[in-house]
Coordinates of C-alpha atoms in Angstrom, one line a residue:
X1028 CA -60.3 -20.1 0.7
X1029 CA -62.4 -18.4 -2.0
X1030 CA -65.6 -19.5 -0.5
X1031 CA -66.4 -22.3 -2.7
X1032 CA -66.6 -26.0 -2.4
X1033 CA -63.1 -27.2 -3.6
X1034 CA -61.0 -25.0 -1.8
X1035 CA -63.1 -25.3 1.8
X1036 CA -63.0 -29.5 0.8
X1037 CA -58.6 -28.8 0.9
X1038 CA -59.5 -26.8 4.1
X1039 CA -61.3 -29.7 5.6
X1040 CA -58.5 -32.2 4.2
X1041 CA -55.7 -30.4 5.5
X1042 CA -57.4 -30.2 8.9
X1043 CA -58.1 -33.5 8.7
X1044 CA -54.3 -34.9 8.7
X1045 CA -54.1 -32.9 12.5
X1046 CA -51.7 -30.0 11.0
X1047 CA -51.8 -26.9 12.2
X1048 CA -54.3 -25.2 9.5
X1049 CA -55.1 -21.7 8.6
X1050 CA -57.4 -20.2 5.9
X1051 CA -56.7 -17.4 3.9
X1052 CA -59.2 -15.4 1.7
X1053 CA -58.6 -12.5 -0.3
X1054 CA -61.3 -10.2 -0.7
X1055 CA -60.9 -8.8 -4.7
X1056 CA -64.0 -6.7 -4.9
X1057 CA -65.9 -4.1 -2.9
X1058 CA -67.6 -6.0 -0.1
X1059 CA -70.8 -4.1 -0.3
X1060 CA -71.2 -4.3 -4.1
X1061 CA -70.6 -7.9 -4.3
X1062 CA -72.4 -9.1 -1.5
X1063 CA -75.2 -10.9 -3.7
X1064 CA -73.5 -11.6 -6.6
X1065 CA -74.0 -15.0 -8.0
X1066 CA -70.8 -16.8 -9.6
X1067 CA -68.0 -14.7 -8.2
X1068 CA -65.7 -15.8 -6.6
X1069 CA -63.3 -14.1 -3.3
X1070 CA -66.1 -11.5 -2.5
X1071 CA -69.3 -10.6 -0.3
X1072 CA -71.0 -13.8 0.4
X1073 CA -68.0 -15.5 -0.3
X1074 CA -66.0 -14.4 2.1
X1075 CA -69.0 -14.7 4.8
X1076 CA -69.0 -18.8 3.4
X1077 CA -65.3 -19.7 3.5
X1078 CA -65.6 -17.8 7.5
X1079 CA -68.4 -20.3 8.3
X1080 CA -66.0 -23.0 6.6
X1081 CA -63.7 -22.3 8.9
X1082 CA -65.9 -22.2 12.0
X1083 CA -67.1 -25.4 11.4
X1084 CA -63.5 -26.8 10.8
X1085 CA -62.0 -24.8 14.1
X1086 CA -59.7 -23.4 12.2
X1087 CA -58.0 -20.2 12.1
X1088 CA -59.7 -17.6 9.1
X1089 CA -57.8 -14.8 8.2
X1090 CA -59.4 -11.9 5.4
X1091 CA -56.7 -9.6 3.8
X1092 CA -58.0 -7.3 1.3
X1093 CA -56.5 -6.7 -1.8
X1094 CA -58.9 -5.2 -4.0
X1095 CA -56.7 -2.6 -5.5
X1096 CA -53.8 -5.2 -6.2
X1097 CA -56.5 -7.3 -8.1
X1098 CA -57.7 -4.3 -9.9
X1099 CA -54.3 -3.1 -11.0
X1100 CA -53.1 -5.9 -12.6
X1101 CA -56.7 -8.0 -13.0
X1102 CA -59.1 -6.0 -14.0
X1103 CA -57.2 -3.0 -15.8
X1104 CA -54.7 -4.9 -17.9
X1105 CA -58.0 -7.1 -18.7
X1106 CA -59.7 -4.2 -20.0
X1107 CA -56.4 -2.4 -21.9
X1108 CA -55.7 -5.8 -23.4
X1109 CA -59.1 -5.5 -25.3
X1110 CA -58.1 -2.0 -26.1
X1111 CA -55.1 -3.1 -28.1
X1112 CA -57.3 -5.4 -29.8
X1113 CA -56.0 -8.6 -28.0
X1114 CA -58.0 -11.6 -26.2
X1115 CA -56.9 -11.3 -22.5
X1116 CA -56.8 -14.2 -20.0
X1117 CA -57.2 -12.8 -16.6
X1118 CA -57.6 -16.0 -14.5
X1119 CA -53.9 -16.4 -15.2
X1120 CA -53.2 -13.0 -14.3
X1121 CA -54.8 -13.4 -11.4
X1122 CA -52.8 -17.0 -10.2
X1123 CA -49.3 -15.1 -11.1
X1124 CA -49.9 -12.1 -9.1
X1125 CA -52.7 -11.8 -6.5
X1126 CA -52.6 -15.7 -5.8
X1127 CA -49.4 -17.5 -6.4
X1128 CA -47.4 -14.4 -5.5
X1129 CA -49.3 -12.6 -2.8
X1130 CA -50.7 -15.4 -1.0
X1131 CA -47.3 -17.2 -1.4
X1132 CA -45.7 -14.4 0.2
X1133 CA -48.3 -14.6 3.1
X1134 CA -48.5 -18.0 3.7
X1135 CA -44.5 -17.7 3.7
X1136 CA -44.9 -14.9 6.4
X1137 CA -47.0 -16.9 8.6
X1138 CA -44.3 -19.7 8.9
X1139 CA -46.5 -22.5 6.9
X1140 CA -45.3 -25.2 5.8
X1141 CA -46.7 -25.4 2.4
X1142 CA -50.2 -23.5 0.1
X1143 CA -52.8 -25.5 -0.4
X1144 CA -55.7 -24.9 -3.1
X1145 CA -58.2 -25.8 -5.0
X1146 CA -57.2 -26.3 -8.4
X1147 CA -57.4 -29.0 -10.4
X1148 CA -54.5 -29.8 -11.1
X1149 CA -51.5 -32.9 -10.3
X1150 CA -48.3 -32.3 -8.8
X1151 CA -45.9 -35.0 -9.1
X1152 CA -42.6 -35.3 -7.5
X1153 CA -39.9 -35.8 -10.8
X1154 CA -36.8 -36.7 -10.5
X1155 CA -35.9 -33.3 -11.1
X1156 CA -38.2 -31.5 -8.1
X1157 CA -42.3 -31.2 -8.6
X1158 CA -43.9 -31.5 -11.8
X1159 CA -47.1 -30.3 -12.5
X1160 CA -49.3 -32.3 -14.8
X1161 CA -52.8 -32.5 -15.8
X1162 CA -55.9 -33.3 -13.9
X1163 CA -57.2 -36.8 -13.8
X1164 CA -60.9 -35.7 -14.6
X1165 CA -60.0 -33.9 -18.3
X1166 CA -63.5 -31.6 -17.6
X1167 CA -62.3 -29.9 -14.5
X1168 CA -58.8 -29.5 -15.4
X1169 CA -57.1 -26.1 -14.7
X1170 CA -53.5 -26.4 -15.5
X1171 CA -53.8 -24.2 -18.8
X1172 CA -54.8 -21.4 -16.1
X1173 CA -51.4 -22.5 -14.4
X1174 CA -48.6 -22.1 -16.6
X1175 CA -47.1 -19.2 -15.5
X1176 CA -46.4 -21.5 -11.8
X1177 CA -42.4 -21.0 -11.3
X1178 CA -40.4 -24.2 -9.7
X1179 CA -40.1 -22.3 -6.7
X1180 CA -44.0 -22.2 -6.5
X1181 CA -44.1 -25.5 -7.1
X1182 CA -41.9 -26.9 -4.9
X1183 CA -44.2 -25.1 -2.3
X1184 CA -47.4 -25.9 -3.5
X1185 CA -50.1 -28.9 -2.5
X1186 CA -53.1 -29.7 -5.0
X1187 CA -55.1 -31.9 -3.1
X1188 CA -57.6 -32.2 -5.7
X1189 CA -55.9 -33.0 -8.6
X1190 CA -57.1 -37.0 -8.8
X1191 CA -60.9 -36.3 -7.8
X1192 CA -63.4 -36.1 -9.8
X1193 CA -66.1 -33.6 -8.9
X1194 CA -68.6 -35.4 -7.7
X1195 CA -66.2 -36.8 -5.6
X1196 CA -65.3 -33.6 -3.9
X1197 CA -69.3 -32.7 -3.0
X1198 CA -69.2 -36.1 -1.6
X1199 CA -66.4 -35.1 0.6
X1200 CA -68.1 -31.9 1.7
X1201 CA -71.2 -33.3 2.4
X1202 CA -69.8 -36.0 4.5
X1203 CA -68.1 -33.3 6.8
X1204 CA -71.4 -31.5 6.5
X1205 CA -69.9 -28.1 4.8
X1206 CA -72.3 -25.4 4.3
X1207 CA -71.0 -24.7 0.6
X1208 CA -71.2 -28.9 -0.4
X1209 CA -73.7 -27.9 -2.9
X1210 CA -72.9 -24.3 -3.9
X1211 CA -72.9 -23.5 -7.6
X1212 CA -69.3 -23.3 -9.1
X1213 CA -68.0 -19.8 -10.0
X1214 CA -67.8 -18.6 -13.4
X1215 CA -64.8 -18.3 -15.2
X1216 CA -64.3 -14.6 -15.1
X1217 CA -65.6 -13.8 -11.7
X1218 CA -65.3 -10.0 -11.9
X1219 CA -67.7 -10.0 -15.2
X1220 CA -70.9 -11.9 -13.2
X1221 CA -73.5 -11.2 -16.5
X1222 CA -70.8 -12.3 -19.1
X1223 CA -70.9 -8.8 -20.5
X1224 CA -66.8 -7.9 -21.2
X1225 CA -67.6 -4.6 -22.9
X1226 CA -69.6 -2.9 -19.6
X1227 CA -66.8 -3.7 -17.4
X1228 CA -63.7 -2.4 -20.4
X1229 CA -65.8 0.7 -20.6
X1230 CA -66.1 1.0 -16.8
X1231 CA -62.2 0.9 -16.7
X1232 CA -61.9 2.9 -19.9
X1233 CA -64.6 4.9 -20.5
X1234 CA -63.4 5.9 -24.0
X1235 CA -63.8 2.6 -25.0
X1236 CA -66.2 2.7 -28.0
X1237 CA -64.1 4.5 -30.2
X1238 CA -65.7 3.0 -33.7
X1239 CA -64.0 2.3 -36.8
X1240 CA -64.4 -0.1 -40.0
X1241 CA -65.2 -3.8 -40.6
X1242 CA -63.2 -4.4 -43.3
X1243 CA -62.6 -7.4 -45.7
X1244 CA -58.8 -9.1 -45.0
X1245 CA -58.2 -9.9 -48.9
X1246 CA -59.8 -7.2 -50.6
X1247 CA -60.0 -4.2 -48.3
X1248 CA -63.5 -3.7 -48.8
X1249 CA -65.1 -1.9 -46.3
X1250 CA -68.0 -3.6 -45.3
X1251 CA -69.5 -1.7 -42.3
X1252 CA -69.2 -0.4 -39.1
X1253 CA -68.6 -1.0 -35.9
X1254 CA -68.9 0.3 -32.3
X1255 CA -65.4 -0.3 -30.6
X1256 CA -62.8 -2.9 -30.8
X1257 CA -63.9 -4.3 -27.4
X1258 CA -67.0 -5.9 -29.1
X1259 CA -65.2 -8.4 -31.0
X1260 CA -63.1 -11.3 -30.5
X1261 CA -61.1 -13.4 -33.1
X1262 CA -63.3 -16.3 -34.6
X1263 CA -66.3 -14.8 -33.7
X1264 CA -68.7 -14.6 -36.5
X1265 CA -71.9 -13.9 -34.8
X1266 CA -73.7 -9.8 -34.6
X1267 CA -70.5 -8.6 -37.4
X1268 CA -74.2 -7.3 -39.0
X1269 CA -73.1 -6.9 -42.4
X1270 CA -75.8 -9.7 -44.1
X1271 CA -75.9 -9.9 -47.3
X1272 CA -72.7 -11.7 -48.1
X1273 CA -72.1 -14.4 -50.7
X1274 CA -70.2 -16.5 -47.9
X1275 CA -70.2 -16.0 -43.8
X1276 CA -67.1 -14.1 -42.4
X1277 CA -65.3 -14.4 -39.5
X1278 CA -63.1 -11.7 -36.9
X1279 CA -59.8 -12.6 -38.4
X1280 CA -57.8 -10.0 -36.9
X1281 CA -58.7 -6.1 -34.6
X1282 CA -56.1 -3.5 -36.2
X1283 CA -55.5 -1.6 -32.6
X1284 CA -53.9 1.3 -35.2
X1285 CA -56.6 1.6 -37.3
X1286 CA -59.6 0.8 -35.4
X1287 CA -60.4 -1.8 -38.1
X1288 CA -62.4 -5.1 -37.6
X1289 CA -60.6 -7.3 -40.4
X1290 CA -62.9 -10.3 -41.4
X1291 CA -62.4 -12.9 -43.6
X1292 CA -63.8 -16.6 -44.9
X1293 CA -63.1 -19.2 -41.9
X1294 CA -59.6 -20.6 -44.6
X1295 CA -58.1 -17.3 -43.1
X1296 CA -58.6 -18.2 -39.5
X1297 CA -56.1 -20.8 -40.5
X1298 CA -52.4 -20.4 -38.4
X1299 CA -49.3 -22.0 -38.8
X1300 CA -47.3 -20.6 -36.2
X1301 CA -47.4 -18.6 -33.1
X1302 CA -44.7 -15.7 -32.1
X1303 CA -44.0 -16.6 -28.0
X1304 CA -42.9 -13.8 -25.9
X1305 CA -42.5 -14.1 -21.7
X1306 CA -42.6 -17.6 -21.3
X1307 CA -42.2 -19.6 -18.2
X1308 CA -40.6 -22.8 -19.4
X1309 CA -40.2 -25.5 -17.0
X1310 CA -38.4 -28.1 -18.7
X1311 CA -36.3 -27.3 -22.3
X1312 CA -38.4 -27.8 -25.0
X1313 CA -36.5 -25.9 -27.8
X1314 CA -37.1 -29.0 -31.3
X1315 CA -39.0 -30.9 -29.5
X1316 CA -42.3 -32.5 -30.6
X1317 CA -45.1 -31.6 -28.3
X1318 CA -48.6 -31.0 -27.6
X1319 CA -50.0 -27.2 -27.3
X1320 CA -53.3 -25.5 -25.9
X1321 CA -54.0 -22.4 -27.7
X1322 CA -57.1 -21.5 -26.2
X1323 CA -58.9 -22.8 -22.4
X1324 CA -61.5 -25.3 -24.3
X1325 CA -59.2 -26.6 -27.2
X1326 CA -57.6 -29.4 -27.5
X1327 CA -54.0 -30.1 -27.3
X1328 CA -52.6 -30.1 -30.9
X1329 CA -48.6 -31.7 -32.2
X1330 CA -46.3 -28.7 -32.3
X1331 CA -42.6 -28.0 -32.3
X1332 CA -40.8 -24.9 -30.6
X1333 CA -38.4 -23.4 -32.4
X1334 CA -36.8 -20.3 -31.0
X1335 CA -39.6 -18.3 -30.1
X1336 CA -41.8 -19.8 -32.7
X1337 CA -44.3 -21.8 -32.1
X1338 CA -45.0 -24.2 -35.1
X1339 CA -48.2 -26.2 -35.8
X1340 CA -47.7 -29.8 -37.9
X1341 CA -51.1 -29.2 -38.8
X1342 CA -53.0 -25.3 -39.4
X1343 CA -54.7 -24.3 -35.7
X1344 CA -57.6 -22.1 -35.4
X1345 CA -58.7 -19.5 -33.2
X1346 CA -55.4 -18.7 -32.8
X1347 CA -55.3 -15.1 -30.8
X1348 CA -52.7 -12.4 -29.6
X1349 CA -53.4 -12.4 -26.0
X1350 CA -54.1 -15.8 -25.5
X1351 CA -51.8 -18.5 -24.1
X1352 CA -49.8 -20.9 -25.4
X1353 CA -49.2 -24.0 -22.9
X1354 CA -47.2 -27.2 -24.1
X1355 CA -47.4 -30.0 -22.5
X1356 CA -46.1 -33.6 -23.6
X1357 CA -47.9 -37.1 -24.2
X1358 CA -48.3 -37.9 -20.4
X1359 CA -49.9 -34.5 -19.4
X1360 CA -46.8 -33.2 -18.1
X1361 CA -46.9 -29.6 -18.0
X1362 CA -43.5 -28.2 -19.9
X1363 CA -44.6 -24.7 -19.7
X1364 CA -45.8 -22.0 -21.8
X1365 CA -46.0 -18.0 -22.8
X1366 CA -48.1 -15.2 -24.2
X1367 CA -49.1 -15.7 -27.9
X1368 CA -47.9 -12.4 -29.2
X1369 CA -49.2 -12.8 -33.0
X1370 CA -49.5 -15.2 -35.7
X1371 CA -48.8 -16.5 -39.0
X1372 CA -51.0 -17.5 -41.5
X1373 CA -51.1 -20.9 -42.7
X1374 CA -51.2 -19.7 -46.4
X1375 CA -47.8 -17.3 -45.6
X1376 CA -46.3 -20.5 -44.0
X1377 CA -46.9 -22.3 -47.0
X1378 CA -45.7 -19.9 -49.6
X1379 CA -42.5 -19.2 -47.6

């Protein structure tokens, strides 16, 4: 229970059906720091909403605090993954360890049954043991954040929500007059409230800002400076501040080694192929057409697996080391995915 409206409407589902239900909640940050803070989620207020939750359910609340788990393997890999100039994803760091490992491990050790949550997600019973598959409301679904989810954590999980839409669900907590029906939803990062990634990276590593040179991809031009790696992401061609140019250039690529900002025209942003490394793979996949999610907000594109080679039919962009790559076939049916390592230009696929 994290204190928001979709886990507290499973809470109120669960107790519903006359099982024996218990709510967990993790508390992730410093109770007195994050005691106001607006769009977090597992922390301060939060934890005071999910206890009234509870209270209004009769159910049993339990708080364990694992603040320095979360910032172990959260919040410091988040900020040496910008370090090493790659685009981290620490809501799926935070489901493989803290959520789906600790709070499996819990839930296991108080003799339940099954987890429930709040994602949006489907789990569907295969012929081969649970599947888990796409929302039915496209806007709210999580499964991209969920690809690391084992079998085993499968077989054990419930997602109650996984055919709602929203609207649906504040229906539901209204109707059982919940305190949190109409609470804002959490942000995506929750431990970065005002969207600023660099203050919390230099926080965690204060020697951060180490500056270096943008420089041209193609020509080795050096075309300015810049303040830290941590500033920049690839794609992004906003505040590179170096006007003046014939044609606008994007991040193509941060050189960890050299400290260097590589830009290049948008054509260079163009990627054939992705190198895969610790994959979860639920079903084989190896030849097989099928659709992959390179980013949270893209869109599922035709791709084919080859070893550990990830192979667009068409040139993908936005492609980043860091990122995710989650395949998934025509029905929604999450196969599985891994870390994109690094990539391969379209133009080096083509002349190969």
């Amino acid at each position: 229970m994290s204190g928001g409206v979709d886990s507290s409407v499973v809470a109120a589902m669960a107790a519903s059906t006359g099982a024996e239900t218990i709510g967990i909640t993790l508390q992730l940050y410093d109770h007195g720091a994050a005691i106001s803070r607006v769009g977090s989620c597992c922390a301060g207020q939060d934890i005071r909403d999910a206890r009234a939750v509870a209270d209004k359910l009769g159910i049993a609340h339990y708080v364990f605090d694992h603040e320095s788990q979360f910032r172990e393997t959260v919040i410091e890999q988040f900020a040496d993954e910008y370090l090493a100039g790659r685009t981290p994803i620490p809501c799926v760091r935070c489901n493989m360890g803290v959520k789906f490992t600790d709070l499996l491990r819990i839930a296991r050790e108080l003799d339940a049954d099954c987890l429930a949550t709040g994602h949006y997600v489907r789990r569907i019973e295969g012929k081969n043991g649970a599947e888990l598959h796409r929302a039915a409301d496209p806007a709210r679904d999580q499964s991209y954040f969920l690809f690391a989810t084992t079998q085993e954590q499968l077989d054990y999980l419930r997602f109650p929500l996984g055919d709602l839409p929203k609207d649906r669900v504040r229906e539901l907590a209204n109707m059982v007059s919940l305190s949190v029906a109409n609470k804002p939803d959490s942000q995506d990062i929750c431990f970065v409230p005002d969207g600023d990634y660099a203050k919390i990276v230099r926080k965690v590593r204060p020697d951060a800002d180490d500056a270096g040179n943008i420089v041209h991809i193609y020509s080795g031009e050096i075309l300015g400076a810049h303040k830290g790696l941590i500033h920049y992401t690839v794609g992004q061609r906003r505040g590179l501040e170096i006007g003046g140019l014939a044609e606008p250039l994007y991040v193509i690529k941060l050189d960890a080694a050299s400290k260097n900002v590589l830009v290049g025209p948008k054509s260079a942003l163009a990627v054939g192929a992705a190198r895969l490394v610790n994959p979860n793979w639920l079903e084989d996949i190896e030849g097989r057409s099928v659709l992959a999610k390179v980013r949270s907000l893209a869109r599922p594109v035709s791709a084919v697996l080859r070893g550990d080679q990830l192979i667009f039919d068409s040139p993908e962009y936005g492609v980043a080391p860091g990122q995710a790559a989650v395949i998934y076939d025509a029905e929604g049916h999450v196969l599985g995915g891994a870390w994109i390592e690094e990539t391969v230009s379209a133009d080096m696929m083509a002349s190969a």
